[in-house]
Amino acid sequence: MNLIEEFNDYRARMNDKILAADNKVLKRIFNLDTNAFAEGAIDIRTKEMLGLACSMVLRCDDCVKYHLGKCKEVGLNKVEIFEVFSIATLIGGSIVIPHLRRAAEYWEELDNQ
Amino acid sequence: MNLIEEFNDYRARMNDKILAADNKVLKRIFNLDTNAFAEGAIDIRTKEMLGLACSMVLRCDDCVKYHLGKCKEVGLNKVEIFEVFSIATLIGGSIVIPHLRRAAEYWEELDNQ
Amino acid sequence: MNLIEEFNDYRARMNDKILAADNKVLKRIFNLDTNAFAEGAIDIRTKEMLGLACSMVLRCDDCVKYHLGKCKEVGLNKVEIFEVFSIATLIGGSIVIPHLRRAAEYWEELDNQ
Amino acid sequence: MNLIEEFNDYRARMNDKILAADNKVLKRIFNLDTNAFAEGAIDIRTKEMLGLACSMVLRCDDCVKYHLGKCKEVGLNKVEIFEVFSIATLIGGSIVIPHLRRAAEYWEELDNQ
Amino acid sequence: MNLIEEFNDYRARMNDKILAADNKVLKRIFNLDTNAFAEGAIDIRTKEMLGLACSMVLRCDDCVKYHLGKCKEVGLNKVEIFEVFSIATLIGGSIVIPHLRRAAEYWEELDNQ
Amino acid sequence: MNLIEEFNDYRARMNDKILAADNKVLKRIFNLDTNAFAEGAIDIRTKEMLGLACSMVLRCDDCVKYHLGKCKEVGLNKVEIFEVFSIATLIGGSIVIPHLRRAAEYWEELDNQ
């Protein structure tokens, strides 16, 4: 199983279990996530770049993978993705670089699908 | 080997090696850890919830696992654990969600033991 | 004006302005904050200690002030507060100490009210 | 002196002193900052939103102020700014809210100039 | 009162109050702080540079001030201090720059004493 | 394949891919990394200790591995390494301990090479 399926399967399976626990606050946070990234005054492409950049500076590999998947869906290309990477690495510092490596690997897989 | 044994074995083995290095400051920090979570003006159940919540907002999977194990020992139930999860996810943001997934998975294993 | 009034006034004034901007996601996050700390399987006293500990390890002075105010309201005493401080400082490290100083100062003012 | 002048004056004065210390690595980092936010495959408006969102989730008031000033210059409006705020607060959690308050205050000043 | 006295006075006054609260864990953490930075296999000069660099990447202005004061005491010069600054800013990213400004200002005051 | 080869191979392979993407800002950041840790007013041994300590308090396992490898190359011994560990764990808190375990394991492999 490749990186993409592995991530998506685990994510979907555990999200189901978390929602099944029926905690109202957690369910609303999950819901908000959908709302915040919907088309608004800011278009979806830009919002996904925001999600990607924030995930990188906060150094969360899974969040980076999720937003890279979305960035691919909304049609961002490799040059744009690497500009987001460069801004996040500059702001977040060289401590971001190991996450950049895993992000570049995941993007490559998305590109080869 | 399941998640619980894997975590506990690695933790015990490496803690022994670290203590064997005989660095006084590190040994005292390990010691303090025992002291801080002992019964005091605040009871052990509450202290373990504090340890769990702090570990989640700081996004440390191993620390979450450790405190989930302790929470199980002191008799916290799934509804209580998910309330701690919800507070930590609200305070720490959606960046906590990937750690929440792994925490929910680990708790399920603890429940199935 | 003392620390407590200064904090509460600014907080109330700016919260009003933020809510007036009428962004649906932000309004729901503010709402969730009320929900998450309401009585549930975990009592309010414990939840406020969770909020305080998380605020300290994440090193947010204003969040610490807010939860210290709530901790005072729900009747926590100085010994309990300092046990929360000690757990947060151990988990978060000596980098938390400057925030501990400001927290101790704010608690003293709350105690002298 | 208002918030905007105070921030800009201190920033300019200290940047001069830092550059005068003539440390090559620091000078290049300052230089990179200019490069990274220049027009590229991604337009300047989007890049400034990226800078703003990253600054908020990393909870740096001065960085937020800097990028809010730039966002104003490139013509972003209040509704767009608050959408960036909402995504950053959702990702970064309620711990971001005190920074959101100071950001909203600074934006208001920029709007009233 | 200058930046140095203001910092030292507040620090000393609040440390006394915290220690007076007589929480055993906090007292031991304060104690450890003295131990960890004492001469050992690593000399004091290097240890203070470690303390300074860690404080900068963790973006704690008060911790930076404290270690800058110590660095001055052990005889580090401006070129050395700026090399520590440059490593910390590279690792921690441009989000460190506002703290670098305040650090440079504080160092200048220490130099002018 | 052992931990050291695995880390070095993945790091080298992904760095090549990232540099091949030809983003100017990222290439310069990679370049700066070499410059910042070169001999200067501060010697290389001290700089590598700074890199190690910063990596630990920022809790980045890969960065810790990288600097441990460099620390070995410049001749630091186990007692010195554990003093760096102790300072980083004190400053960063017990949340650093899981990273300390992996660091101790990696150092042991470097020692056994």
XYZ file of C-alpha atoms in Angstrom:
678
model
C 0.000 0.000 0.000
C 1.405 3.417 -0.905
C 1.765 6.472 1.364
C -1.451 8.057 0.080
C -3.748 5.085 0.657
C -2.135 4.336 3.993
C -2.731 7.890 5.179
C -6.280 8.142 3.829
C -7.349 4.749 5.178
C -6.053 5.331 8.687
C -7.467 8.868 8.732
C -10.951 7.728 7.603
C -11.025 4.772 9.971
C -9.989 6.736 13.053
C -12.197 9.751 12.218
C -15.167 7.351 12.194
C -14.233 5.989 15.605
C -13.728 9.461 17.051
C -17.097 10.682 15.762
C -18.739 7.471 17.062
C -17.588 8.404 20.578
C -20.225 11.117 20.262
C -18.423 13.954 22.043
C -20.287 17.106 21.013
C -17.281 19.450 21.095
C -15.118 17.136 18.977
C -17.924 16.660 16.449
C -18.305 20.414 16.103
C -14.563 20.922 15.644
C -14.592 18.340 12.841
C -17.530 20.174 11.336
C -15.833 23.548 11.557
C -12.912 22.142 9.624
C -15.179 21.616 6.620
C -16.702 25.086 6.969
C -13.443 26.998 7.342
C -11.996 25.650 4.079
C -15.159 26.173 1.999
C -15.282 28.843 -0.726
C -15.766 32.301 0.822
C -14.269 35.741 0.340
C -11.069 33.743 -0.131
C -11.124 31.046 -2.809
C -10.500 27.363 -2.064
C -7.094 27.246 -3.772
C -5.757 29.974 -1.494
C -7.336 28.400 1.589
C -5.638 25.091 0.879
C -2.304 26.889 0.527
C -2.983 28.512 3.915
C -3.733 25.096 5.417
C -0.546 23.665 3.919
C 1.692 26.514 5.100
C 0.264 26.467 8.647
C 0.676 22.672 8.813
C 4.325 22.970 7.799
C 5.320 25.680 10.265
C 3.540 23.727 13.014
C 5.438 20.655 11.777
C 2.557 18.184 11.554
C 3.295 15.566 8.855
C -0.261 14.226 8.719
C -1.751 17.713 8.379
C 0.757 18.429 5.603
C -0.275 15.231 3.812
C -3.952 16.079 4.130
C -3.539 19.574 2.684
C -1.166 18.368 -0.057
C -3.913 15.979 -1.144
C -6.391 18.861 -1.215
C -3.908 21.126 -3.039
C -3.590 18.441 -5.722
C -7.389 18.222 -6.031
C -7.773 21.982 -6.534
C -5.107 21.948 -9.240
C -2.023 23.515 -7.681
C 1.184 22.640 -9.510
C 4.645 21.715 -8.270
C 6.137 25.204 -8.642
C 3.329 26.707 -6.565
C 3.625 23.969 -3.939
C 7.358 24.582 -3.606
C 6.768 28.322 -3.177
C 4.473 27.511 -0.267
C 7.183 25.155 1.049
C 9.795 27.915 0.772
C 7.717 30.461 2.699
C 6.916 27.923 5.421
C 10.563 26.854 5.716
C 11.765 30.438 5.934
C 9.206 31.376 8.595
C 9.469 28.111 10.539
C 13.229 27.664 10.155
C 15.517 24.794 9.291
C 13.727 22.709 11.920
C 10.983 22.410 9.258
C 13.342 20.694 6.771
C 12.729 17.069 7.884
C 9.001 17.721 7.382
C 9.795 19.310 4.006
C 11.501 16.049 2.982
C 8.444 13.984 3.835
C 6.202 16.574 2.168
C 8.265 16.458 -1.044
C 8.074 12.651 -1.010
C 4.301 12.702 -0.561
C 3.810 15.305 -3.287
C 5.863 13.168 -5.668
C 3.530 10.243 -5.005
C 0.493 12.452 -5.607
C 2.077 13.572 -8.893
C 2.728 9.976 -9.970
C -0.784 8.744 -9.285
C 3.384 -7.265 19.760
C 0.615 -4.740 20.322
C 0.938 -0.942 20.652
C 0.893 -1.068 24.450
C 3.670 -3.624 24.918
C 5.755 -2.028 22.189
C 5.510 1.358 23.870
C 6.132 0.071 27.407
C 9.075 -2.136 26.409
C 10.880 0.558 24.475
C 10.210 3.123 27.220
C 11.509 0.845 29.987
C 14.577 -0.237 28.018
C 15.646 3.274 27.042
C 14.877 4.775 30.476
C 17.283 2.205 31.959
C 19.990 3.198 29.498
C 19.471 6.901 30.147
C 19.653 6.450 33.923
C 22.744 4.257 33.504
C 24.522 7.192 31.860
C 24.483 8.627 35.365
C 23.830 12.291 34.527
C 22.662 13.841 37.798
C 20.308 16.424 36.245
C 18.544 13.849 34.077
C 18.166 11.457 37.019
C 16.572 14.199 39.095
C 14.170 15.155 36.296
C 13.068 11.518 36.048
C 12.624 11.516 39.806
C 10.590 14.714 39.783
C 8.232 13.130 37.306
C 7.251 10.544 39.916
C 6.870 13.198 42.610
C 4.770 15.630 40.584
C 2.081 13.063 39.790
C 1.835 11.641 43.328
C -1.278 12.261 45.456
C -1.249 15.779 46.892
C -3.746 18.588 47.307
C -4.885 17.407 43.876
C -5.829 13.738 43.578
C -4.074 11.322 41.201
C -7.026 11.010 38.802
C -7.025 14.748 38.169
C -3.234 14.872 37.857
C -3.280 12.183 35.190
C -5.936 14.134 33.273
C -3.643 17.179 33.495
C -0.735 15.112 32.177
C -2.878 13.807 29.324
C -4.229 17.226 28.318
C -0.769 18.859 28.388
C 0.695 16.001 26.337
C -2.012 16.447 23.701
C -1.696 20.204 23.286
C 2.098 19.787 23.088
C 1.459 17.037 20.539
C 3.687 14.308 21.939
C 2.303 10.866 21.002
C 4.489 8.950 23.462
C 3.561 11.244 26.356
C -0.124 10.808 25.410
C 0.313 7.028 25.438
C 2.013 7.105 28.811
C -0.705 9.192 30.444
C -3.504 7.203 28.749
C -2.012 4.090 30.376
C -2.015 5.840 33.747
C -5.564 7.175 33.208
C -6.695 3.594 32.600
C -4.981 2.431 35.794
C -6.689 5.098 37.914
C -10.076 4.119 36.480
C -11.022 6.912 34.104
C -13.668 5.880 31.579
C -14.042 6.564 27.859
C -16.477 9.467 28.249
C -14.103 11.246 30.633
C -11.117 10.569 28.375
C -12.956 12.036 25.387
C -13.837 15.150 27.386
C -10.122 15.625 28.058
C -9.512 15.049 24.339
C -12.116 17.666 23.429
C -10.637 20.347 25.696
C -7.117 19.649 24.415
C -8.256 19.722 20.783
C -10.130 22.980 21.271
C -7.193 24.669 23.017
C -4.510 23.183 20.759
C -6.480 23.418 17.518
C -7.118 21.101 14.602
C -3.363 20.507 14.390
C -3.953 18.198 17.374
C -6.337 15.941 15.401
C -3.714 13.519 14.000
C -2.520 12.974 17.585
C -6.154 12.539 18.656
C -6.469 9.712 16.105
C -3.464 7.896 17.528
C -4.702 8.560 21.075
C -8.137 7.116 20.275
C -6.494 4.045 18.755
C -4.300 3.523 21.824
C -7.207 4.004 24.222
C -9.199 1.395 22.305
C -6.346 -1.083 22.786
C -6.206 -0.295 26.487
C -9.975 -0.880 26.661
C -9.680 -4.237 24.868
C -6.926 -5.607 27.085
C -6.304 49.957 37.079
C -5.073 46.595 38.348
C -3.979 43.580 36.289
C -7.356 41.877 36.610
C -9.500 44.774 35.405
C -7.032 45.601 32.654
C -7.135 42.027 31.361
C -10.914 41.642 31.652
C -11.672 44.993 30.040
C -9.421 44.488 27.040
C -10.642 40.901 26.615
C -14.323 41.914 26.708
C -13.834 44.888 24.393
C -11.897 42.978 21.746
C -14.138 39.880 21.930
C -17.082 42.156 21.112
C -15.275 43.586 18.089
C -14.259 40.137 16.856
C -17.808 38.805 17.149
C -19.124 41.947 15.418
C -16.992 41.072 12.379
C -19.513 38.281 11.949
C -17.186 35.515 10.759
C -19.146 32.293 11.240
C -16.148 30.053 12.012
C -14.761 32.417 14.651
C -18.190 32.781 16.268
C -18.526 29.020 16.516
C -15.037 28.642 18.022
C -15.953 31.201 20.692
C -19.131 29.260 21.299
C -17.321 25.954 21.582
C -15.125 27.453 24.260
C -18.169 27.887 26.494
C -19.406 24.369 25.750
C -16.105 22.588 26.327
C -15.692 23.952 29.855
C -19.299 23.317 30.953
C -20.079 20.628 33.540
C -19.994 17.179 31.952
C -18.584 13.785 32.860
C -15.721 15.884 34.203
C -16.624 18.563 36.741
C -15.944 22.271 36.182
C -13.159 22.487 38.779
C -11.139 19.828 37.000
C -11.837 21.359 33.584
C -10.521 24.722 34.726
C -7.362 23.050 36.017
C -6.997 21.421 32.586
C -7.419 24.810 30.911
C -4.839 26.347 33.241
C -2.251 23.589 32.759
C -2.615 23.612 28.951
C -2.317 27.414 28.891
C 0.905 27.235 30.895
C 2.657 24.577 28.825
C 1.657 26.481 25.676
C 3.016 29.611 27.382
C 0.107 31.982 26.776
C -0.051 34.603 29.559
C -3.544 35.816 28.682
C -4.939 32.278 28.598
C -3.293 31.625 31.977
C -4.912 34.785 33.384
C -8.309 33.805 32.041
C -8.200 30.313 33.561
C -6.745 31.594 36.849
C -9.784 33.869 37.110
C -12.074 30.909 36.490
C -10.111 28.727 38.960
C -10.679 31.398 41.605
C -14.407 31.491 40.813
C -14.783 27.716 41.213
C -13.000 27.828 44.560
C -9.546 26.383 43.944
C -7.019 27.354 46.603
C -3.373 28.402 46.395
C -1.930 24.971 47.193
C -3.980 23.387 44.407
C -3.047 26.149 41.962
C 0.647 25.683 42.708
C 0.332 21.927 42.154
C -1.074 22.672 38.708
C 1.813 25.128 38.196
C 4.332 22.462 39.206
C 2.977 19.844 36.784
C 2.895 22.378 33.942
C 6.430 23.578 34.681
C 7.779 20.034 34.844
C 6.108 19.028 31.553
C 6.796 22.302 29.751
C 10.287 22.877 31.177
C 12.113 25.824 32.653
C 11.077 27.860 29.612
C 7.685 28.060 31.390
C 9.182 29.833 34.437
C 8.770 33.437 33.172
C 5.082 32.656 32.602
C 4.943 31.078 36.073
C 6.174 34.390 37.524
C 3.409 36.343 35.826
C 0.876 33.667 36.809
C 1.941 33.835 40.467
C 1.636 37.637 40.366
C -1.864 37.460 38.868
C -3.006 34.809 41.366
C -1.792 37.007 44.218
C -3.948 39.854 42.908
C -6.941 37.537 42.620
C -6.322 36.448 46.227
C -6.124 40.058 47.424
C -9.358 41.157 45.780
C 2.295 57.471 19.009
C -0.092 54.848 17.708
C 0.442 51.063 17.501
C 1.476 51.201 13.850
C 4.175 53.863 14.185
C 5.461 52.330 17.390
C 5.845 48.936 15.720
C 7.366 50.276 12.506
C 9.820 52.582 14.280
C 11.126 49.944 16.668
C 11.337 47.376 13.869
C 13.279 49.718 11.555
C 15.618 50.906 14.303
C 16.500 47.426 15.545
C 16.787 45.927 12.045
C 19.419 48.590 11.295
C 21.362 47.681 14.414
C 21.177 43.963 13.667
C 22.395 44.444 10.095
C 25.174 46.744 11.370
C 26.517 43.858 13.463
C 27.520 42.442 10.100
C 26.789 38.768 10.732
C 26.653 37.180 7.273
C 24.056 34.513 8.106
C 21.649 37.008 9.673
C 22.045 39.392 6.734
C 21.197 36.605 4.308
C 18.144 35.554 6.309
C 16.881 39.151 6.214
C 17.526 39.146 2.474
C 15.683 35.879 1.946
C 12.656 37.372 3.646
C 12.372 39.919 0.848
C 12.862 37.257 -1.833
C 10.366 34.759 -0.461
C 7.468 37.225 -0.470
C 8.172 38.662 -3.940
C 5.816 37.945 -6.842
C 6.387 34.438 -8.216
C 4.210 31.538 -9.291
C 2.103 32.648 -6.340
C 0.974 36.279 -6.331
C 1.895 38.745 -3.573
C -1.621 38.933 -2.104
C -1.659 35.197 -1.473
C 1.878 35.211 -0.106
C 0.978 37.888 2.422
C -2.030 35.831 3.526
C 0.347 32.872 3.966
C 2.682 35.022 6.057
C -0.223 36.245 8.175
C -1.680 32.781 8.780
C 1.715 31.274 9.688
C 2.428 34.170 12.064
C -0.895 33.612 13.822
C -0.580 29.865 14.326
C 2.991 30.417 15.594
C 1.555 33.122 17.849
C 3.982 35.940 17.125
C 2.279 39.335 17.612
C 5.000 41.335 15.864
C 5.001 39.018 12.841
C 1.202 39.324 12.701
C 1.490 43.113 12.780
C 4.087 43.118 10.021
C 2.008 40.940 7.696
C -1.215 42.823 8.516
C 0.551 46.002 7.363
C 1.570 44.265 4.138
C -1.933 42.801 3.660
C -3.320 46.328 3.900
C -0.814 47.566 1.318
C -1.766 44.868 -1.193
C -5.451 45.700 -0.788
C -6.926 42.866 1.250
C -10.214 43.792 2.917
C -11.596 43.071 6.377
C -13.714 40.091 5.327
C -10.699 38.415 3.731
C -8.501 39.180 6.744
C -11.059 37.637 9.092
C -11.225 34.512 6.929
C -7.459 34.168 7.334
C -7.943 34.750 11.084
C -10.605 32.040 11.228
C -8.451 29.412 9.485
C -5.471 30.238 11.702
C -7.577 30.100 14.869
C -9.126 26.787 13.885
C -5.763 25.204 13.060
C -3.878 26.767 15.974
C -6.685 26.458 18.523
C -8.205 28.736 21.124
C -4.681 29.454 22.397
C -4.481 31.757 19.353
C -7.410 33.916 20.555
C -5.371 36.424 22.636
C -3.240 37.038 19.531
C -6.434 37.338 17.473
C -7.556 40.127 19.818
C -4.333 42.086 19.302
C -4.497 41.389 15.552
C -8.071 42.698 15.335
C -7.030 45.831 17.246
C -4.078 46.449 14.917
C -6.173 45.869 11.804
C -8.716 48.394 13.067
C -5.944 50.961 13.398
C -4.725 50.203 9.884
C -8.306 50.667 8.634
C -8.646 53.999 10.429
C -5.432 55.476 9.063
C 14.852 52.130 35.406
C 16.607 50.406 32.520
C 15.703 47.079 30.897
C 18.297 45.172 32.912
C 17.244 46.351 36.367
C 13.577 46.014 35.503
C 14.089 42.408 34.423
C 16.324 41.461 37.352
C 14.107 43.089 39.973
C 10.891 41.499 38.766
C 12.620 38.129 38.363
C 14.096 38.196 41.884
C 10.879 39.406 43.492
C 8.659 36.802 41.842
C 11.156 33.943 42.313
C 11.045 34.688 46.064
C 7.264 34.544 46.085
C 7.193 31.319 44.096
C 9.708 29.635 46.407
C 7.768 30.920 49.436
C 4.718 28.987 48.216
C 6.771 25.956 49.246
C 5.808 23.590 46.428
C 8.436 20.849 46.525
C 8.457 20.124 42.783
C 8.862 23.784 41.828
C 11.652 24.255 44.373
C 13.518 21.297 42.926
C 13.120 22.566 39.364
C 14.592 25.924 40.423
C 17.427 24.030 42.066
C 18.094 21.922 39.002
C 18.458 25.077 36.975
C 21.503 26.032 39.040
C 22.962 22.508 38.762
C 22.505 22.109 35.028
C 24.452 25.265 34.178
C 27.345 24.609 36.592
C 30.814 23.712 35.274
C 30.927 20.069 34.185
C 32.312 18.144 31.244
C 31.086 21.183 29.311
C 32.409 24.560 30.467
C 30.145 27.371 31.684
C 30.687 29.582 28.635
C 29.384 26.884 26.321
C 26.482 26.065 28.636
C 25.359 29.676 28.642
C 25.471 29.731 24.842
C 23.307 26.585 24.891
C 20.854 28.291 27.236
C 20.749 31.364 25.015
C 20.233 29.429 21.779
C 17.460 27.255 23.270
C 15.725 30.332 24.696
C 15.751 32.002 21.293
C 14.370 29.080 19.290
C 11.676 28.638 21.950
C 11.053 32.380 21.629
C 11.066 33.344 25.321
C 12.212 36.967 25.736
C 12.770 36.709 29.483
C 14.836 33.530 29.150
C 16.880 35.238 26.419
C 17.482 38.206 28.735
C 18.525 35.951 31.590
C 21.057 34.019 29.494
C 22.349 37.200 27.808
C 23.126 38.532 31.295
C 24.976 35.311 32.116
C 26.804 35.347 28.752
C 28.035 38.848 29.569
C 29.230 37.694 32.996
C 31.251 34.803 31.530
C 32.890 37.142 29.042
C 31.309 36.363 25.684
C 31.720 39.168 23.150
C 29.335 40.664 20.601
C 30.623 38.655 17.633
C 30.130 35.402 19.529
C 26.669 36.439 20.713
C 25.616 37.271 17.144
C 26.860 33.874 15.948
C 24.590 32.246 18.540
C 21.781 34.551 17.331
C 22.400 33.509 13.720
C 22.253 29.777 14.469
C 19.082 30.210 16.537
C 17.424 32.341 13.843
C 18.311 29.865 11.110
C 17.014 26.872 13.097
C 13.963 28.650 14.499
C 13.113 30.642 11.375
C 12.151 34.216 10.661
C 9.491 33.932 13.389
C 12.456 34.371 15.772
C 13.350 37.809 14.343
C 11.129 39.917 16.660
C 12.829 38.184 19.605
C 16.203 38.813 17.953
C 15.362 42.534 17.919
C 14.634 42.583 21.640
C 17.731 40.446 22.294
C 19.952 42.851 20.348
C 18.481 45.774 22.291
C 19.128 44.057 25.625
C 22.664 43.082 24.650
C 23.389 46.697 23.715
C 22.293 47.791 27.188
C 24.504 45.148 28.786
C 27.409 46.407 26.667
C 26.765 50.009 27.707
C 26.632 49.273 31.411
C 19.859 -1.414 7.555
C 20.656 0.367 10.817
C 19.218 3.660 12.100
C 22.207 5.681 10.898
C 22.232 4.476 7.294
C 18.462 4.679 7.077
C 18.506 8.288 8.232
C 21.447 9.349 6.061
C 20.122 7.637 2.919
C 16.634 9.111 3.158
C 18.053 12.552 4.014
C 20.479 12.551 1.059
C 17.888 11.223 -1.395
C 15.190 13.745 -0.456
C 17.616 16.700 -0.221
C 18.600 15.958 -3.834
C 14.970 15.964 -4.928
C 14.224 19.184 -3.063
C 17.238 20.965 -4.584
C 16.274 19.618 -8.035
C 12.942 21.449 -7.716
C 15.092 24.552 -8.147
C 13.292 26.874 -5.738
C 15.734 29.700 -5.085
C 14.678 30.411 -1.485
C 14.913 26.754 -0.447
C 18.336 26.393 -2.103
C 19.604 29.413 -0.200
C 18.254 28.112 3.106
C 20.083 24.814 2.526
C 23.196 26.825 1.737
C 22.892 28.938 4.861
C 22.786 25.777 6.924
C 26.327 24.955 5.814
C 27.523 28.516 6.466
C 26.005 28.896 9.928
C 27.757 25.800 11.317
C 31.187 26.575 9.795
C 34.113 27.605 12.038
C 33.780 31.236 13.103
C 34.178 33.190 16.324
C 32.575 30.100 17.835
C 34.295 26.771 17.114
C 32.574 23.892 15.318
C 32.304 21.688 18.411
C 30.305 24.335 20.250
C 28.151 25.059 17.204
C 27.207 21.401 16.901
C 26.246 21.338 20.578
C 24.068 24.400 19.901
C 22.441 22.618 16.972
C 21.825 19.529 19.090
C 20.346 21.439 22.034
C 18.032 23.522 19.800
C 16.886 20.381 17.967
C 16.000 18.705 21.253
C 14.010 21.557 22.761
C 12.152 21.925 19.442
C 11.609 18.161 19.590
C 12.692 17.220 16.070
C 14.058 13.626 16.019
C 15.636 13.927 12.576
C 17.409 17.180 13.468
C 18.657 15.525 16.665
C 19.991 12.592 14.640
C 21.721 14.900 12.186
C 23.494 16.912 14.888
C 24.361 13.770 16.900
C 26.137 12.481 13.782
C 28.024 15.773 13.492
C 28.826 15.791 17.242
C 30.362 12.337 16.833
C 32.431 13.555 13.867
C 33.847 16.508 15.827
C 34.808 14.212 18.688
C 32.312 14.920 21.462
C 32.095 12.122 24.017
C 29.139 10.527 25.791
C 29.457 12.563 28.996
C 29.408 15.816 27.025
C 26.466 14.647 24.916
C 24.478 13.774 28.037
C 25.199 17.205 29.521
C 23.703 18.751 26.390
C 20.754 16.347 26.764
C 20.295 17.392 30.398
C 20.223 21.117 29.612
C 17.788 20.583 26.747
C 15.515 18.383 28.868
C 15.492 20.879 31.722
C 14.703 23.830 29.436
C 12.242 21.949 27.233
C 10.622 19.914 30.013
C 9.622 16.299 30.427
C 7.838 16.508 27.055
C 11.370 16.180 25.618
C 11.943 12.765 27.266
C 10.540 10.596 24.419
C 12.945 12.404 22.072
C 15.740 11.888 24.619
C 15.065 8.130 24.437
C 15.413 8.085 20.662
C 18.493 10.336 20.891
C 20.157 7.994 23.405
C 19.407 5.031 21.146
C 20.883 6.789 18.120
C 23.986 7.888 20.037
C 24.539 4.296 21.166
C 24.510 3.186 17.531
C 26.988 5.915 16.606
C 29.205 4.743 19.473
C 29.013 1.122 18.314
C 29.920 1.841 14.710
